[in-house]
Coordinates of C-alpha atoms and ligand atoms in Angstrom, one line a residue:
X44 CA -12.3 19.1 4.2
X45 CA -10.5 15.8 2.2
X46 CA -12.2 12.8 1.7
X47 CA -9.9 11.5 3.9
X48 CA -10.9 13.2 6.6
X49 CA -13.5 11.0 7.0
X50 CA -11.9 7.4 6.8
X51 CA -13.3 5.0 9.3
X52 CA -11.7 1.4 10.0
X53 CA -14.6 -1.1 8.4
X54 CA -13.4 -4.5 8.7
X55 CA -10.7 -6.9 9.1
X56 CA -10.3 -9.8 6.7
X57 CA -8.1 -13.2 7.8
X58 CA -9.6 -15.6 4.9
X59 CA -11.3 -15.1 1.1
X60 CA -15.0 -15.0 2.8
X61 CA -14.5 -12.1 4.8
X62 CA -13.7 -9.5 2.2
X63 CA -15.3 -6.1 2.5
X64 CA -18.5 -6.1 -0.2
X65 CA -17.0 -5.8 -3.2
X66 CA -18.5 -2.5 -4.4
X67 CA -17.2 1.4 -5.5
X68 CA -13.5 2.4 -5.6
X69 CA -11.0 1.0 -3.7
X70 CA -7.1 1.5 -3.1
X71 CA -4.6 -1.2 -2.4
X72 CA -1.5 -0.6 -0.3
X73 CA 1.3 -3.1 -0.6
X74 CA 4.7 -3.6 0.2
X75 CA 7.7 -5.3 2.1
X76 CA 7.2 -5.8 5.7
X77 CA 8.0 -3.0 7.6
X78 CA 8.1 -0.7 4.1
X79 CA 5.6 1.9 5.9
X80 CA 2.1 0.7 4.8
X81 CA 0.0 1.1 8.1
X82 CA 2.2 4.6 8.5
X83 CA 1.9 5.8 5.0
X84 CA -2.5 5.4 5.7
X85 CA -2.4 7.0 8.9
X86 CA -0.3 9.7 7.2
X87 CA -2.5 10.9 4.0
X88 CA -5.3 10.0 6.0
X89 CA -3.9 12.4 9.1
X90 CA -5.5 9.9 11.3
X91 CA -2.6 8.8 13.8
X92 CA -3.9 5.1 14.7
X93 CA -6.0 4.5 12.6
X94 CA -3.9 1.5 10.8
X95 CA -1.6 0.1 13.4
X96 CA 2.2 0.3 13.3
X97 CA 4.7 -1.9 14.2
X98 CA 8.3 -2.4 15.1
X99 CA 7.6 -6.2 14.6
X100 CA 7.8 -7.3 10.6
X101 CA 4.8 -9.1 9.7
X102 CA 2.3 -7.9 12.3
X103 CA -0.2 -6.8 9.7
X104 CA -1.1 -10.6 8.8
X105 CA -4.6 -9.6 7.9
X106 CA -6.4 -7.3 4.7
X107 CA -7.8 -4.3 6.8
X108 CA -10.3 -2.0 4.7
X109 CA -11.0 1.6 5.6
X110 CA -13.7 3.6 4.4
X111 CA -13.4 6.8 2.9
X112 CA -17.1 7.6 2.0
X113 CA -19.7 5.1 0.8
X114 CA -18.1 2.9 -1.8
X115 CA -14.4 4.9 -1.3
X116 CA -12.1 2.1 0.6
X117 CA -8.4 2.5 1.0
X118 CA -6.8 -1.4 1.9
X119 CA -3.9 -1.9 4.0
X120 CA -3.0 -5.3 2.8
X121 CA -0.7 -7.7 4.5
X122 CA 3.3 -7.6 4.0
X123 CA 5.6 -9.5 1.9
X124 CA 9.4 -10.6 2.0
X125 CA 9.8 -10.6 6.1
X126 CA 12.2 -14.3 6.4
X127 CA 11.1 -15.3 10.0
X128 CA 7.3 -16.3 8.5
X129 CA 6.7 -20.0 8.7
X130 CA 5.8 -21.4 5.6
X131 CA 2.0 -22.0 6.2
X132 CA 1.6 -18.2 6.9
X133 CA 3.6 -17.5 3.5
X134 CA 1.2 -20.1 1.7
X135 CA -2.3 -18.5 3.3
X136 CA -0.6 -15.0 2.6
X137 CA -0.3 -16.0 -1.0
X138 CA -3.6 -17.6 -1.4
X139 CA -5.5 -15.0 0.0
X140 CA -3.6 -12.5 -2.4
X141 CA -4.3 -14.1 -5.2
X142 CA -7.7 -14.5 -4.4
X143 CA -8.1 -10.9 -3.7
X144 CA -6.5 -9.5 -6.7
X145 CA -8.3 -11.7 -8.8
X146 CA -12.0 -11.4 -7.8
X147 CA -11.4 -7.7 -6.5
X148 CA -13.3 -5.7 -9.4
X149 CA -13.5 -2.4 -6.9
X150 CA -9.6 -2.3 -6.8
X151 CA -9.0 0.6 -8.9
X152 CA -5.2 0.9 -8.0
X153 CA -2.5 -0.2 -6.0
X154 CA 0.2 1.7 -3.7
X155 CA 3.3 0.3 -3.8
X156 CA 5.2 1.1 -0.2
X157 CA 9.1 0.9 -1.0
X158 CA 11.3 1.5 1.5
X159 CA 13.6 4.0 0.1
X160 CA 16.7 2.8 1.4
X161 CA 16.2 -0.3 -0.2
X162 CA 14.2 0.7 -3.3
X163 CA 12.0 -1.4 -5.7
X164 CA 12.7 -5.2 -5.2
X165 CA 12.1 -8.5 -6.9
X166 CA 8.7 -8.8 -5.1
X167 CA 8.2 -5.8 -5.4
X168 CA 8.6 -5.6 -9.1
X169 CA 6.6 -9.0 -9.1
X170 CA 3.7 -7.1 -7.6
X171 CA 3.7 -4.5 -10.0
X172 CA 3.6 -7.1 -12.8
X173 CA 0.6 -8.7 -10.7
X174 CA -1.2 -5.8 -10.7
X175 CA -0.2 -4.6 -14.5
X176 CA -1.9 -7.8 -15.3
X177 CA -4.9 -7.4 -14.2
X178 CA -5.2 -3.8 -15.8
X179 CA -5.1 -1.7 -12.5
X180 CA -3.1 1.3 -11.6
X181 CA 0.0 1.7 -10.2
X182 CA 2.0 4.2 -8.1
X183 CA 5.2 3.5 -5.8
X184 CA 5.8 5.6 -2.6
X185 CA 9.5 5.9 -2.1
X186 CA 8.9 6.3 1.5
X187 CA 10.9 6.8 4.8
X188 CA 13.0 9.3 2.9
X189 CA 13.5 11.6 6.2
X190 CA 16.4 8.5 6.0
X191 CA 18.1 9.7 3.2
X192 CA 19.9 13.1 1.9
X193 CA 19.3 14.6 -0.9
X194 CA 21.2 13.0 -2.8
X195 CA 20.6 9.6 -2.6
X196 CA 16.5 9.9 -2.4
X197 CA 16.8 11.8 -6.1
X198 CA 18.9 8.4 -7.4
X199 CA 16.4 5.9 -5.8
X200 CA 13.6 8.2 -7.4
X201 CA 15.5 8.3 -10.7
X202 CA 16.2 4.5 -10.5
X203 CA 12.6 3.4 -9.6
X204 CA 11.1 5.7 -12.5
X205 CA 13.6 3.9 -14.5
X206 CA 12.6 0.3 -13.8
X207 CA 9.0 1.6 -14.1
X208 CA 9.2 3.7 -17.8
X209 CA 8.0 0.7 -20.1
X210 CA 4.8 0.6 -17.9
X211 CA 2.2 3.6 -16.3
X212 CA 3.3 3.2 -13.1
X213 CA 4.7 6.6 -11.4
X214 CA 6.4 7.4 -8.1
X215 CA 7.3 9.9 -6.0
X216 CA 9.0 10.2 -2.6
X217 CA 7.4 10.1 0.5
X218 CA 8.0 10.1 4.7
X219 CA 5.5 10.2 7.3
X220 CA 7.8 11.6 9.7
X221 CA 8.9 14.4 7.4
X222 CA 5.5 15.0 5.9
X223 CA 7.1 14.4 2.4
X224 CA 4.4 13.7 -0.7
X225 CA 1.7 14.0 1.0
X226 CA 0.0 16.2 -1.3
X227 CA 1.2 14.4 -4.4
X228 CA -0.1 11.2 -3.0
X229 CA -2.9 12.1 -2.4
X230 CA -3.3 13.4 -5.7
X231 CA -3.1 10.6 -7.2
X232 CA -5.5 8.7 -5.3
X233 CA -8.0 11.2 -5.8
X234 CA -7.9 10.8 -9.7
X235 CA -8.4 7.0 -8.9
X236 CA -11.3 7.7 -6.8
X237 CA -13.0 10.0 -9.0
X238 CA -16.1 8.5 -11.2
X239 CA -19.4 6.5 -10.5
Ligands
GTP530 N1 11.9 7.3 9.6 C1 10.7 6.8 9.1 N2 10.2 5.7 9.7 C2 9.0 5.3 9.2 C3 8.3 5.9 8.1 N3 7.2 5.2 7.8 C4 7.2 4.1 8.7 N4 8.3 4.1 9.5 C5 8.6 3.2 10.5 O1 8.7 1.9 9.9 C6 8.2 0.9 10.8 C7 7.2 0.0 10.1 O2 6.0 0.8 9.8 P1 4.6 0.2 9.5 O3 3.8 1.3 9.0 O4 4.1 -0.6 10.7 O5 5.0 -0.8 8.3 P2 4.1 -1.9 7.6 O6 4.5 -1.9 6.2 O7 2.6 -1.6 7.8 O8 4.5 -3.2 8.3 P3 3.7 -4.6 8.3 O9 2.3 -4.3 8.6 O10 4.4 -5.4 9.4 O11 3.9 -5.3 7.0 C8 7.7 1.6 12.0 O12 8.7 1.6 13.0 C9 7.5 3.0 11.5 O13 7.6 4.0 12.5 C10 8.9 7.2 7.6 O14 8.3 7.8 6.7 N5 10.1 7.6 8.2
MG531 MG1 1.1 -2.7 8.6

């Protein structure tokens, strides 16, 4: 039995007041709209529905915390970059960003949810330096890589390491619907859940 085996959805959060207590290990995930955040949970969780999944960019509009175990929270954080998001939803996404990456002292690491196909983008680089900032982990999951061949999921990989080597973040490929990276994701999140 994982630790993940156990996650439970805990609490949905629309403004700065209505954050999970802020106590233990947690672990961000981030990404584009549509990158494969809520699917990349359910996956290394193996809890279909648990985060929910959209066709529709930008559904996720609120910070949803699952727990693990007492004090072990994963975060499926709201997604950036979709154009069609009116500007007051872009400024409260913002806001309530900032203000959770900035008071959030159980935030141990953040999951960076690329879409493989597109690989690492301005935001998303400009979250890693977010996060870099504030002394956290980082790790990217090249994700929906059932999309690509061989081929061209080894170059994003190679390209993504690349634009990460001046800095401790890693990544790795990953797909839900291939079961690809499971393993070595959750790997990794175990070494950032691990201590008092
Ligand atoms: N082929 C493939 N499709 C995927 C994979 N992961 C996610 N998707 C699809 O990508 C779409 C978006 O997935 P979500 O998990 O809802 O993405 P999200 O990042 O949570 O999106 P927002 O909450 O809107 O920001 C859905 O249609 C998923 O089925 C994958 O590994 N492979
Ligand atoms: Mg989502």
């Amino acid at each position: 039995m994982s630790i993940y085996s156990h996650v439970k959805f805990v609490t949905s959060a629309a403004e700065a007041h209505q954050l999970a207590p802020d106590v233990g290990r947690e672990i961000a995930f981030a990404g584009r709209s549509n990158s494969g955040k809520s699917t990349a949970i359910n996956a290394i969780t193996q809890r279909a529905g648990l985060a929910r999944v959209s066709r529709t960019p930008g559904r996720t509009q609120l910070i949803n915390f699952f727990e693990l175990a007492p004090d072990r929270r994963l975060v499926d954080l709201p997604g950036y970059g979709f154009a069609k998001v009116p500007e007051r939803i872009r400024q409260h996404w913002l806001t309530l960003m900032e203000h959770y990456f900035n008071v959030r002292e159980s935030l141990v690491g953040l999951v960076l949810i690329v879409d493989s196909r597109r690989g690492l983008g301005a935001q998303d680089a400009g979250m890693l330096e977010w996060i870099l900032a504030r002394d956290r982990l980082a790790h990217v999951l090249l994700t929906k890589a059932d999309k690509l061949n061989r081929t061209d999921s080894q170059r994003v990989l190679r390209e993504t390491r690349a634009a990460c080597s001046d800095t401790a973040v890693t990544a790795q490929l990953f797909s839900a619907h291939s079961k690809i990276g499971f393993e070595e994701a959750r790997a990794v999140m175990d070494r950032w859940l691990e201590g008092a």
